mmCIF file of C-alpha atoms and ligand atoms in Angstrom:
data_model
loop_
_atom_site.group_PDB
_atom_site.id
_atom_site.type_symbol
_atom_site.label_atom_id
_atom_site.label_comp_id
_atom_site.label_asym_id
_atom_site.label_seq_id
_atom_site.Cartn_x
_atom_site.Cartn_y
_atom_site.Cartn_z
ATOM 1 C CA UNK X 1 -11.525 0.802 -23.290
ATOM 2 C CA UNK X 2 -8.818 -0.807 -22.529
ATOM 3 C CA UNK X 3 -7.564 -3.286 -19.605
ATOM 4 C CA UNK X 4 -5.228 -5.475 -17.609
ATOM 5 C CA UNK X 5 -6.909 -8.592 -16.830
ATOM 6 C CA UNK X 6 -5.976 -12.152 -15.507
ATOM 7 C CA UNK X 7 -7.444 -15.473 -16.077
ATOM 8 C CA UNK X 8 -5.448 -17.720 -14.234
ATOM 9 C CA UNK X 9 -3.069 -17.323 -11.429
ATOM 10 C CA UNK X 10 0.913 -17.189 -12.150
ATOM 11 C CA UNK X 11 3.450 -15.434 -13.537
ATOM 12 C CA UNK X 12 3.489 -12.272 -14.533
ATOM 13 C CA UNK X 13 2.744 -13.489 -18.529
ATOM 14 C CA UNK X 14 -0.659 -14.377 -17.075
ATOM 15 C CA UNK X 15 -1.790 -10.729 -17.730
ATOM 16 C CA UNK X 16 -3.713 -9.448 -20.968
ATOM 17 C CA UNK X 17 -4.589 -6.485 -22.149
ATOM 18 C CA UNK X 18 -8.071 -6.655 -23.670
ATOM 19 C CA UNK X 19 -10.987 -4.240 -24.992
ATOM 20 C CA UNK X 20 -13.689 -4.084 -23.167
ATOM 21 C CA UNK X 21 -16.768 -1.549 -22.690
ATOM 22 C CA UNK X 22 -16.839 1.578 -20.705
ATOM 23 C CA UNK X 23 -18.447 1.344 -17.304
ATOM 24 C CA UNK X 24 -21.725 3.333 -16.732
ATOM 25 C CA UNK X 25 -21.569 4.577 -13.239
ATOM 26 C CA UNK X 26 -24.847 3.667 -10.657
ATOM 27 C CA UNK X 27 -27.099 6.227 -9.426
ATOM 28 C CA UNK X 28 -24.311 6.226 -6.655
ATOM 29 C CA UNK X 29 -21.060 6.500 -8.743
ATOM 30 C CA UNK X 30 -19.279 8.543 -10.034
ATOM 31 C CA UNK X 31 -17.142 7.102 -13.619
ATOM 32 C CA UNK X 32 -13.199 8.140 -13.727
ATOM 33 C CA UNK X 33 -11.453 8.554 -16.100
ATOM 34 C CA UNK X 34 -7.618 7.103 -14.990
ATOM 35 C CA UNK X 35 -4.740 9.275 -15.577
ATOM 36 C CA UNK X 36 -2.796 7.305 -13.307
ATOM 37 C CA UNK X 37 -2.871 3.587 -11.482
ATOM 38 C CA UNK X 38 -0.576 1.800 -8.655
ATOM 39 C CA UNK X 39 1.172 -1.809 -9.313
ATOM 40 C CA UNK X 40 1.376 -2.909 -5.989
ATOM 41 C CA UNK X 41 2.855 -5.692 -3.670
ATOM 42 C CA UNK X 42 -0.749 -6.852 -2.890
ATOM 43 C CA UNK X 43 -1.741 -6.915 -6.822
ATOM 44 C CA UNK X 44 1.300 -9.507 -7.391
ATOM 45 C CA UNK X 45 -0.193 -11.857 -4.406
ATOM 46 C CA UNK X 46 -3.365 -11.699 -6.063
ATOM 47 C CA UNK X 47 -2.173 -12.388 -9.596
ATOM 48 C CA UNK X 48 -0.003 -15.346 -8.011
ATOM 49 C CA UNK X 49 -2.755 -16.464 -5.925
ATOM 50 C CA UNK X 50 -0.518 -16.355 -2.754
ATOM 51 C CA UNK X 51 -0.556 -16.871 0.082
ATOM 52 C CA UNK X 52 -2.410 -20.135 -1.316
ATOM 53 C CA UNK X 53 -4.771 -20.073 1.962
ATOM 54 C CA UNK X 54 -5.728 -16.244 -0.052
ATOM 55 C CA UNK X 55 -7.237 -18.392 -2.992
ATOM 56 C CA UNK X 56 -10.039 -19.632 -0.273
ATOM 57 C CA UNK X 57 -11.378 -15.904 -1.035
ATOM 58 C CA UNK X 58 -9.745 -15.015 -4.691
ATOM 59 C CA UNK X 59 -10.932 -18.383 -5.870
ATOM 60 C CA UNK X 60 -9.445 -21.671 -5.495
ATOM 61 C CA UNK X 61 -8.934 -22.818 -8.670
ATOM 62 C CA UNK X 62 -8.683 -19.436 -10.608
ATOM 63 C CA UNK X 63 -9.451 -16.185 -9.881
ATOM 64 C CA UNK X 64 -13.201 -14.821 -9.204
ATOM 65 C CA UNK X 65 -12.436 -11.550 -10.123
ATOM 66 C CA UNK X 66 -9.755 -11.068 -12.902
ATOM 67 C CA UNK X 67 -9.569 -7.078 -13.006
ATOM 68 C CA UNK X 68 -6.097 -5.797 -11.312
ATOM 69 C CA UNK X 69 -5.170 -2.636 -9.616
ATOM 70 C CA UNK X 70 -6.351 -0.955 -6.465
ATOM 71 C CA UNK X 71 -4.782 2.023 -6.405
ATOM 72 C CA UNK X 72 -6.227 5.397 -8.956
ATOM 73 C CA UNK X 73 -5.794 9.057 -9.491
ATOM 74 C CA UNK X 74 -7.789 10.589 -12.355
ATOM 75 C CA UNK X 75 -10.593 12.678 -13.293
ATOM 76 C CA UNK X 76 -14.443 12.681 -13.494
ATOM 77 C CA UNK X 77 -16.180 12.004 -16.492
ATOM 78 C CA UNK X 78 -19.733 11.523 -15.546
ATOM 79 C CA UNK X 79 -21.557 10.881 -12.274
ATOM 80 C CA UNK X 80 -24.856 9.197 -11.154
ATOM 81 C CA UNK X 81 -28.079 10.943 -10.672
ATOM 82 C CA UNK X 82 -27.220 10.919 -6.270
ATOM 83 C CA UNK X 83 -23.873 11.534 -6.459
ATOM 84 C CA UNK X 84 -24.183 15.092 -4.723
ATOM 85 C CA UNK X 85 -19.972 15.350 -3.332
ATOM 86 C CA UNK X 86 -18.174 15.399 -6.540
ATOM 87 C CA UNK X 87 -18.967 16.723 -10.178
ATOM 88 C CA UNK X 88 -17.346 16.031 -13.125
ATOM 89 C CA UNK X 89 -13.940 17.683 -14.170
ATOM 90 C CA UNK X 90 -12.844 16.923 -10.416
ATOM 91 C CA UNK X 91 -9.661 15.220 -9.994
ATOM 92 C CA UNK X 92 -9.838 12.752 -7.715
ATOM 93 C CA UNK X 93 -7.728 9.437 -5.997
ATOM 94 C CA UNK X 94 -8.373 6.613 -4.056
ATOM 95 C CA UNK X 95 -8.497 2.716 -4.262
ATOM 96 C CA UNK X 96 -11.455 0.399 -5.174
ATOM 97 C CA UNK X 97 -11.115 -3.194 -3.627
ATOM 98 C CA UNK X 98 -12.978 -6.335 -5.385
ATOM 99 C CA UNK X 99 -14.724 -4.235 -8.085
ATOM 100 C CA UNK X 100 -13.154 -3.664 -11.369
ATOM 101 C CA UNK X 101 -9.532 -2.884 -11.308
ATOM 102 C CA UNK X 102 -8.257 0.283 -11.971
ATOM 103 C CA UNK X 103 -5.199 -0.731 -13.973
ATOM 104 C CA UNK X 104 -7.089 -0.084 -16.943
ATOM 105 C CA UNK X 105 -8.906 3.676 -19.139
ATOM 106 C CA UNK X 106 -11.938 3.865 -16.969
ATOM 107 C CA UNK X 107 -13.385 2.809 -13.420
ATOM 108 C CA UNK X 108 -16.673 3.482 -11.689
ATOM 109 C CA UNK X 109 -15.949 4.111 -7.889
ATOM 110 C CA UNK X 110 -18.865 5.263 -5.147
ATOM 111 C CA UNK X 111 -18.809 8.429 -4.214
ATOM 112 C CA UNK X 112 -18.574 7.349 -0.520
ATOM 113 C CA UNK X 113 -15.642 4.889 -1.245
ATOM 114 C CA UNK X 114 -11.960 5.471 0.143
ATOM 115 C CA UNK X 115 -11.709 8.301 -2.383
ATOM 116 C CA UNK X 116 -10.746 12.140 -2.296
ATOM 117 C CA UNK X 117 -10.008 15.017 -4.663
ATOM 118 C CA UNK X 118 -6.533 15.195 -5.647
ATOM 119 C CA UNK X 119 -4.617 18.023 -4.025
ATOM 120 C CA UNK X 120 -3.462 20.664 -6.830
ATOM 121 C CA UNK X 121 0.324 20.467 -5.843
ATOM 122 C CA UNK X 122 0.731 16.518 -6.821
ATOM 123 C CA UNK X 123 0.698 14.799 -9.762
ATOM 124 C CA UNK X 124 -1.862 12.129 -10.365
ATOM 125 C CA UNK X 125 1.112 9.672 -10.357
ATOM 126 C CA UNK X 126 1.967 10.915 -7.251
ATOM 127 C CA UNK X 127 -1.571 10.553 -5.854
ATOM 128 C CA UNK X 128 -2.170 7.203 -7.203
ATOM 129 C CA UNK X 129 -0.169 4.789 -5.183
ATOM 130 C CA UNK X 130 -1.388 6.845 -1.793
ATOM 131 C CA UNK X 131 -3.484 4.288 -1.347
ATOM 132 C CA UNK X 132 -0.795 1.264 -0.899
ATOM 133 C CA UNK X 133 2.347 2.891 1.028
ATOM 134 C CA UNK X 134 0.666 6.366 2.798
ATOM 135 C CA UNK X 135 -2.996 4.819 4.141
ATOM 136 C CA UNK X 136 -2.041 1.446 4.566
ATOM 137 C CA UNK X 137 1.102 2.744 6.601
ATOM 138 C CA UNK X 138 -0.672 5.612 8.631
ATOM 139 C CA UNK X 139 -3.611 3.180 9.234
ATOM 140 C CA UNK X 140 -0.855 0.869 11.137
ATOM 141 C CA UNK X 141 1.105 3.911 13.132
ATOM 142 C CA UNK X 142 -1.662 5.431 14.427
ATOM 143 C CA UNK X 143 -4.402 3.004 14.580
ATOM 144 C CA UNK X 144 -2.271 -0.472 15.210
ATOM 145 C CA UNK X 145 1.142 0.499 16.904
ATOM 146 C CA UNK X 146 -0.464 4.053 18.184
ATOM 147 C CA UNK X 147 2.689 5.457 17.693
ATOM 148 C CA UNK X 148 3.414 8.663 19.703
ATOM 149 C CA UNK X 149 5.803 11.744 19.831
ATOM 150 C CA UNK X 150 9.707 10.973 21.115
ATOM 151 C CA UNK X 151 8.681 7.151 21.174
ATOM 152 C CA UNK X 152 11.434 4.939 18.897
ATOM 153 C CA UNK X 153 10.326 2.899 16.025
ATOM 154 C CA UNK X 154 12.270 0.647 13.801
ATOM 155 C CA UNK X 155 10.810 0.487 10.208
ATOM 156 C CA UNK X 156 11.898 -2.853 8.317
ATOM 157 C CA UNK X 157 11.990 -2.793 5.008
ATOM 158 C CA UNK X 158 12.138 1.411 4.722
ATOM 159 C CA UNK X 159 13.128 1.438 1.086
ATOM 160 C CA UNK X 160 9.691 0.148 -0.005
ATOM 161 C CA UNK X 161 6.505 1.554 -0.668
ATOM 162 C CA UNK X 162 5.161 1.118 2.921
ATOM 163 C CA UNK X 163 8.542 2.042 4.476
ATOM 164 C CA UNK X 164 9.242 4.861 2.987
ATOM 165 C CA UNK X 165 5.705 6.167 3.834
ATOM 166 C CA UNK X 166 6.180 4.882 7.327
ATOM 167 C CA UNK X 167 9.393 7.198 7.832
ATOM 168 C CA UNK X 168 8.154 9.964 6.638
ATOM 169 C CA UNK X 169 4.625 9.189 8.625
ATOM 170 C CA UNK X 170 6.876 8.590 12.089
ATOM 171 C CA UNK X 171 8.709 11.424 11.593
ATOM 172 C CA UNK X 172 5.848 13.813 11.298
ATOM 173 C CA UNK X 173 4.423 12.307 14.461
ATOM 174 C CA UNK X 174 6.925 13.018 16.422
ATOM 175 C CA UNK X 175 9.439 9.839 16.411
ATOM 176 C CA UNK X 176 12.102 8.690 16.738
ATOM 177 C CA UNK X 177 12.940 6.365 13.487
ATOM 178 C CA UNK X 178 15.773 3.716 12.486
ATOM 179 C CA UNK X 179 14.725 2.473 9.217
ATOM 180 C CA UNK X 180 16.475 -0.743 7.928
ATOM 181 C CA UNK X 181 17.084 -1.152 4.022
ATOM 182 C CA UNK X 182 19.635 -2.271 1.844
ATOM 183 C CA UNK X 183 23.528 0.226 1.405
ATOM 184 C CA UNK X 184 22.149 1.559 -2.161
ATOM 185 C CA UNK X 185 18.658 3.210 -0.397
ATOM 186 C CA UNK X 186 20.570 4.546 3.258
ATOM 187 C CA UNK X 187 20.556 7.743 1.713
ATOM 188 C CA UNK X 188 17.152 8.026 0.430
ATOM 189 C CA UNK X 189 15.559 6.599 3.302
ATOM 190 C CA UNK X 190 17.432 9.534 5.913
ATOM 191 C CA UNK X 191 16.360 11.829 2.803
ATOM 192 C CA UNK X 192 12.780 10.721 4.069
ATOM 193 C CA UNK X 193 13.559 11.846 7.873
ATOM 194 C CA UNK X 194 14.996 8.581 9.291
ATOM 195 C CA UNK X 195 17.440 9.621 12.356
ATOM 196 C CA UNK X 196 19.404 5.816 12.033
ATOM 197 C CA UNK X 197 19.394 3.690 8.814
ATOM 198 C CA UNK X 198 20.863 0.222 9.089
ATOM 199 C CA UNK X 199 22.149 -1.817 6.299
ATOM 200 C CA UNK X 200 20.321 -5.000 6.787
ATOM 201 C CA UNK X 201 23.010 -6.687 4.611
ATOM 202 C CA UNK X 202 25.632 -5.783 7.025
ATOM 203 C CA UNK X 203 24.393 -5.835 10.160
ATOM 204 C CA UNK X 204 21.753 -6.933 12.419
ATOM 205 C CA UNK X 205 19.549 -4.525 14.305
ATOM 206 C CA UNK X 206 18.630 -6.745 17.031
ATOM 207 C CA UNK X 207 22.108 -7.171 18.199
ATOM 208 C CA UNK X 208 22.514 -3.405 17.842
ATOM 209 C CA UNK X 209 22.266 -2.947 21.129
ATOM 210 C CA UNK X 210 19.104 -0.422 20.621
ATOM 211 C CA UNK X 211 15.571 -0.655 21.790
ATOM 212 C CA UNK X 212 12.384 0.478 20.498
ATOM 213 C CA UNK X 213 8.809 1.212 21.205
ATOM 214 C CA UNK X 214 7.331 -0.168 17.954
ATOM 215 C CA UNK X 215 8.424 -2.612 15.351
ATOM 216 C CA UNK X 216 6.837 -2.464 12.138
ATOM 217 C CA UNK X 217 7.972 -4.974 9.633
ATOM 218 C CA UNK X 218 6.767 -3.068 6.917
ATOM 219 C CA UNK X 219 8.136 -6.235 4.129
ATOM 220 C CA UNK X 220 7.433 -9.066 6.538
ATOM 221 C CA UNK X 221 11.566 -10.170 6.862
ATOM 222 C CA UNK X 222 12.063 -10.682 10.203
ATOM 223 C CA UNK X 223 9.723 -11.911 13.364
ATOM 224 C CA UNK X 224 8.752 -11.244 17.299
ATOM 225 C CA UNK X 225 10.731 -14.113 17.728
ATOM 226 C CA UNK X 226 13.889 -12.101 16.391
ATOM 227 C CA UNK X 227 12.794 -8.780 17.646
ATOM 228 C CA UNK X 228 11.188 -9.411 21.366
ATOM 229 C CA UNK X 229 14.395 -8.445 22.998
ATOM 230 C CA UNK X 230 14.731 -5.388 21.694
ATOM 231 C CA UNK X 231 11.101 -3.978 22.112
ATOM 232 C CA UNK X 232 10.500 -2.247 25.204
ATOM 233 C CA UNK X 233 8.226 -3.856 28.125
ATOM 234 C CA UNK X 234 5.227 -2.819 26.331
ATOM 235 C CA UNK X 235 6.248 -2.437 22.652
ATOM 236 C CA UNK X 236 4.603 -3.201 20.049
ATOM 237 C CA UNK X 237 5.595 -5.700 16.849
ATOM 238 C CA UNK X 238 3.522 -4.836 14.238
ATOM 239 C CA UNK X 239 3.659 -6.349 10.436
ATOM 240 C CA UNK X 240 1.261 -5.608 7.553
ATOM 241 C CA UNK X 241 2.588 -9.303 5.574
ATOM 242 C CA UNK X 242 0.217 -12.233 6.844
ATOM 243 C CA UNK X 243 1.710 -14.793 7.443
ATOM 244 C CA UNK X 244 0.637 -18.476 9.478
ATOM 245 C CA UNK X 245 3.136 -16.862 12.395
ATOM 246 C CA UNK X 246 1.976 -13.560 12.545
ATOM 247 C CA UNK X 247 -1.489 -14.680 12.534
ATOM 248 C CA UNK X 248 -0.899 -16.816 15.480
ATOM 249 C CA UNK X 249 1.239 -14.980 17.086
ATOM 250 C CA UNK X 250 -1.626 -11.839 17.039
ATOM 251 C CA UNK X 251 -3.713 -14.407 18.541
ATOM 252 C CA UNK X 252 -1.865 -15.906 21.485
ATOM 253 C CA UNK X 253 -0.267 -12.848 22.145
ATOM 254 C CA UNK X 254 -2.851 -9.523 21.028
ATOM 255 C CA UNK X 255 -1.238 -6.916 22.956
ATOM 256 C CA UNK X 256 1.936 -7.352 21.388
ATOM 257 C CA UNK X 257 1.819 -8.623 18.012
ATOM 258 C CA UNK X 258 -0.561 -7.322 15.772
ATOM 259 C CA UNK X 259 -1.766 -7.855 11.770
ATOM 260 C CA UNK X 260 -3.841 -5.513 10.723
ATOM 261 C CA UNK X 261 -5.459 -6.163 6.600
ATOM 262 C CA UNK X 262 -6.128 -1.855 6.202
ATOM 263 C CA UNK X 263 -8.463 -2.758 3.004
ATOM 264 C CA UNK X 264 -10.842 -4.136 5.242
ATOM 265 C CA UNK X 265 -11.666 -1.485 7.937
ATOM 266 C CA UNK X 266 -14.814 0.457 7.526
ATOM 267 C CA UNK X 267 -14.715 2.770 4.837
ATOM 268 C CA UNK X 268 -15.295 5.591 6.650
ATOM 269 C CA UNK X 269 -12.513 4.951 8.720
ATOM 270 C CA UNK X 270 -10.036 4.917 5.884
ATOM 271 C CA UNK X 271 -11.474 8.249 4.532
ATOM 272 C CA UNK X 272 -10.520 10.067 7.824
ATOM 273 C CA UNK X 273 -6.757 8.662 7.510
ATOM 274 C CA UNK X 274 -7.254 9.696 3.789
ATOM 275 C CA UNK X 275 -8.538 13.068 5.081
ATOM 276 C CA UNK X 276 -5.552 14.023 6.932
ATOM 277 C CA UNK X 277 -3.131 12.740 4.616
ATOM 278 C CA UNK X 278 -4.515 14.590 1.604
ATOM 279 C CA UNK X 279 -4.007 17.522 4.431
ATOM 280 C CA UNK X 280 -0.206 17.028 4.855
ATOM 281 C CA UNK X 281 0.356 16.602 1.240
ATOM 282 C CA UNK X 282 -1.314 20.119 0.490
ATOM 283 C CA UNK X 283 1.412 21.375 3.499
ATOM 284 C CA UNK X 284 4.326 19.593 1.390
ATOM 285 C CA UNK X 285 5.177 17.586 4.789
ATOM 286 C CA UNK X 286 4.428 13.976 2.233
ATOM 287 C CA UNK X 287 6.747 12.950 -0.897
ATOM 288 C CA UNK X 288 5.478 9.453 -2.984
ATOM 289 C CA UNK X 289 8.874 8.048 -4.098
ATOM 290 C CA UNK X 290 8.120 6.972 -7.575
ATOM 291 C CA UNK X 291 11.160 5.021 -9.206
ATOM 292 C CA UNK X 292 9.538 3.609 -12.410
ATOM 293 C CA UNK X 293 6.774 4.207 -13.976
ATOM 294 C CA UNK X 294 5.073 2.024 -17.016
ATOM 295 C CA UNK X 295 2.883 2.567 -19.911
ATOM 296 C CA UNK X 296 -0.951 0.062 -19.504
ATOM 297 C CA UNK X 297 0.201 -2.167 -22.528
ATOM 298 C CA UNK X 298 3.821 -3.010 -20.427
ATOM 299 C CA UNK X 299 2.288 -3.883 -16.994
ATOM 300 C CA UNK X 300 3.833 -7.200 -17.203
ATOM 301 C CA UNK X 301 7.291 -5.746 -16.993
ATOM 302 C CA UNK X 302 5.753 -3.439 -13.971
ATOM 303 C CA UNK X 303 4.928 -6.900 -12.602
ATOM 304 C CA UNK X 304 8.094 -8.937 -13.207
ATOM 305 C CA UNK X 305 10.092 -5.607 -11.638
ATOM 306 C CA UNK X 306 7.416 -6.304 -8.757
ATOM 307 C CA UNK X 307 8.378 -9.997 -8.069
ATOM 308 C CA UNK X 308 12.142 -9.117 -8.351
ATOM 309 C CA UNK X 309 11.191 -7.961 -4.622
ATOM 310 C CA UNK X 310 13.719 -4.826 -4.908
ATOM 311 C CA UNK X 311 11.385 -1.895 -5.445
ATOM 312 C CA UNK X 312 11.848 1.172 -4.248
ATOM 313 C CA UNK X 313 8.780 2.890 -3.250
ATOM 314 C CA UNK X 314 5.558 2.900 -5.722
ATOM 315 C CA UNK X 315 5.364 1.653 -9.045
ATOM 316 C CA UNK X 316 2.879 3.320 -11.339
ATOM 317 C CA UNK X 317 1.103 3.120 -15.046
ATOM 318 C CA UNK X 318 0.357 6.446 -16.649
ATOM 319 C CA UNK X 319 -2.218 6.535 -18.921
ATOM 320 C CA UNK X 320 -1.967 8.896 -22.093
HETATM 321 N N1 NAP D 1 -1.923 -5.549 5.502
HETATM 322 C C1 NAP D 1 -2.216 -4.637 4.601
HETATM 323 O O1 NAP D 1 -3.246 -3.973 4.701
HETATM 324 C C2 NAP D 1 -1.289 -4.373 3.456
HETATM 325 C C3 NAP D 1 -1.532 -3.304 2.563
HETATM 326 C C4 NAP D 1 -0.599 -3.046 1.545
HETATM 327 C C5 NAP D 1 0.548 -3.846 1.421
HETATM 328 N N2 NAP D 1 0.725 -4.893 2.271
HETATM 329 C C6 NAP D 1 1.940 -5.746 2.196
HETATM 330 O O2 NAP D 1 3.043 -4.971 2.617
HETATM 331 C C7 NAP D 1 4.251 -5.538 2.118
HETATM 332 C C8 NAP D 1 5.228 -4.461 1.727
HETATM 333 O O3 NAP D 1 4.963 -3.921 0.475
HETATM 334 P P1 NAP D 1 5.935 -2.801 -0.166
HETATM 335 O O4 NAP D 1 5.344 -2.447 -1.476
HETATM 336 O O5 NAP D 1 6.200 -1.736 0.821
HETATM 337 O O6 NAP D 1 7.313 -3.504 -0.319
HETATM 338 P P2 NAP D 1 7.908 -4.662 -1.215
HETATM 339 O O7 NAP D 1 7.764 -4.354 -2.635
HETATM 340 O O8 NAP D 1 7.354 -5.957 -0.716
HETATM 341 O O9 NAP D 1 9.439 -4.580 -0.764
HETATM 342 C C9 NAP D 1 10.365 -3.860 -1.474
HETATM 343 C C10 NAP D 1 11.518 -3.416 -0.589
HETATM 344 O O10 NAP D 1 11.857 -4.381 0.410
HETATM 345 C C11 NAP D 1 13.260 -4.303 0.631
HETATM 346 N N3 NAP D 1 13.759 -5.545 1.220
HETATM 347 C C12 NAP D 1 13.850 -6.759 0.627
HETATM 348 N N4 NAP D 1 14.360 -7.661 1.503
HETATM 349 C C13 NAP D 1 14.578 -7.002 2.675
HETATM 350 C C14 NAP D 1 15.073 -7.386 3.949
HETATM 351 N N5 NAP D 1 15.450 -8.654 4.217
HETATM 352 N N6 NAP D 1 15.156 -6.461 4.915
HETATM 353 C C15 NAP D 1 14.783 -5.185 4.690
HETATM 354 N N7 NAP D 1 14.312 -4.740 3.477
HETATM 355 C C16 NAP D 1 14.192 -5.651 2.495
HETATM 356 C C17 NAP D 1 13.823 -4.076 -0.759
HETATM 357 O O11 NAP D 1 15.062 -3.409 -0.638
HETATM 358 P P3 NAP D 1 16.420 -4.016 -1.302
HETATM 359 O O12 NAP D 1 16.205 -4.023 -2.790
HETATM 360 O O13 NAP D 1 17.456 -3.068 -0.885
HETATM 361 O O14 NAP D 1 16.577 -5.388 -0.752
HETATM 362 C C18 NAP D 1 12.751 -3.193 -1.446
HETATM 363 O O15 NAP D 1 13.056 -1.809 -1.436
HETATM 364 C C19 NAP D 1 3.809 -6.494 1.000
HETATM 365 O O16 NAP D 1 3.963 -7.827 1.440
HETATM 366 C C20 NAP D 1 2.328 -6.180 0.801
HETATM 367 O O17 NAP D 1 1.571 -7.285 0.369
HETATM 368 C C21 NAP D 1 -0.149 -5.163 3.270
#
């Protein structure tokens, strides 16, 4: 089969395709077949080995494990003899995280990973990136910033795959929501549900003169330091972009600032969120913006459209 691998960290030229054997699943697994994968924000940092403090778990010198892609939505091609929950021909989603990669024909995933079976009325490019933008989002609303109905959040950084999940997430749960992006996305992003949209270019939102419950710096541009005084008493800044300052600032100052790395809470956990997502995408309530999609043997393009840092929403590799 084939798949996107990387030796060494850098640019985006780093990547190969190679041919490599099909997985057999464990007695747990369940072996899928990928229809479609995500490129994401996180895959880039990993392929660049950045943040360098990061390479203290990649690898320091190169990278330990040199699959890439989180982020799947395909069907079931064979399953292990205690895999009891799914059967093959099922569609199904989710992410794996330091396994093989999923940008690539086949993966193995357990059957009690952060998976799920596809809802009929998306597409598995729609499903794939879910992972990134939807779960990593909702996992911050409701779990981090505990977001609630007719409360005002700002979303930084709406346009991209986190942000435009976040507006659409806020808005179903009740908010109030400004979302800040560049003139060319305003539309899209009050498409999405967002009541204000600010064009970061052009103006400021902390001088604004507007106050909010919860900040989420969905792109990591801005800081508490910037945003303090215009959170409410109790508000909340919240960023999913580690950083040296958001790490310390979560530490001198908990209730207030918070990092949260969604990949690492307990599977079971994530499968809830997952739950109720795949539950408001069967309603129609949840759209994945998908503005360019790639074939497996151009993912360094996907990449280098990555680094440019102006995507808008998910970026996704269909497989034939
Ligand atoms: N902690 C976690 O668990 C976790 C999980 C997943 C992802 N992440 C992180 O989340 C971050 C966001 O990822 P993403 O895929 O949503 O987005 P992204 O690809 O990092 O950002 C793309 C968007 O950011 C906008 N943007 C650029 N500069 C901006 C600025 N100064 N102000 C406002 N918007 C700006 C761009 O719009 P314009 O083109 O208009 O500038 C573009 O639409 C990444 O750093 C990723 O590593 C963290």
């Amino acid at each position: 089969m084939k798949s996107a691998i990387y030796k060494k960290y850098g640019t985006p030229e780093v990547i190969q395709i190679i041919e490599k054997e099909k997985p057999t699943p464990k007695p747990n697994e369940l072996l899928v077949r990928i229809k479609a994968s995500s490129v994401t924000r996180a895959d880039t940092m990993m392929r660049q080995g950045k943040p360098k403090f990061g390479r203290l778990f990649l690898g320091i010198f190169k990278p330990k494990n040199t699959s890439l892609g989180t982020g799947f939505s395909g069907i079931v091609e064979s399953v292990g003899e205690e895999v009891t929950k799914f059967k093959i021909s099922d569609e199904i989603f989710g992410e794996v995280l330091f396994t093989d990669g999923t940008n690539s024909e086949y993966v193995c995933v357990p059957e009690d990973g952060v998976i799920a079976i596809k809802p009929k009325t998306i597409s598995h490019q729609e499903a794939a990136p879910i992972c990134d933008g939807f779960l990593t989002s909702y996992s911050f609303l409701r779990d981090v910033g505990h977001l609630k109905e007719g409360q005002h959040i700002l979303i930084n950084g709406a346009s991209g795959s986190l942000g435009l999940a976040a507006v659409q997430l806020s808005k179903l749960m009740g908010a109030k929501v400004t979302g800040v992006c560049s003139a060319s996305n305003l539309n899209l992003v009050k498409s999405l549900g967002a009541d204000i949209v600010v064009d970061y270019k052009k103006s400021d939102f902390s001088k604004a003169g507007d106050y909010y419950d919860v900040i989420y710096d969905a792109v990591g541009k801005t800081s508490y330091k910037n945003c303090k005084k215009v959170l409410y008493y109790n508000g909340i800044f919240m960023s999913p972009v580690l950083t040296v300052n958001i790490l310390w600032r979560s530490i001198i100052s908990t209730k207030k600032v918070k990092f949260s790395a969604t990949g690492m809470r307990k599977s079971k956990d994530l499968k809830k969120l997952l739950s109720e997502l795949v539950a408001f995408f069967k309603e129609g309530k949840l759209n994945t913006v998908i503005k360019r999609t790639y074939s497996l043997d151009n993912i360094i393009e996907a990449h280098k459209h990555l680094d440019s840092g102006h995507k808008i929403g998910n970026i996704v590799i269909t497989n034939h």
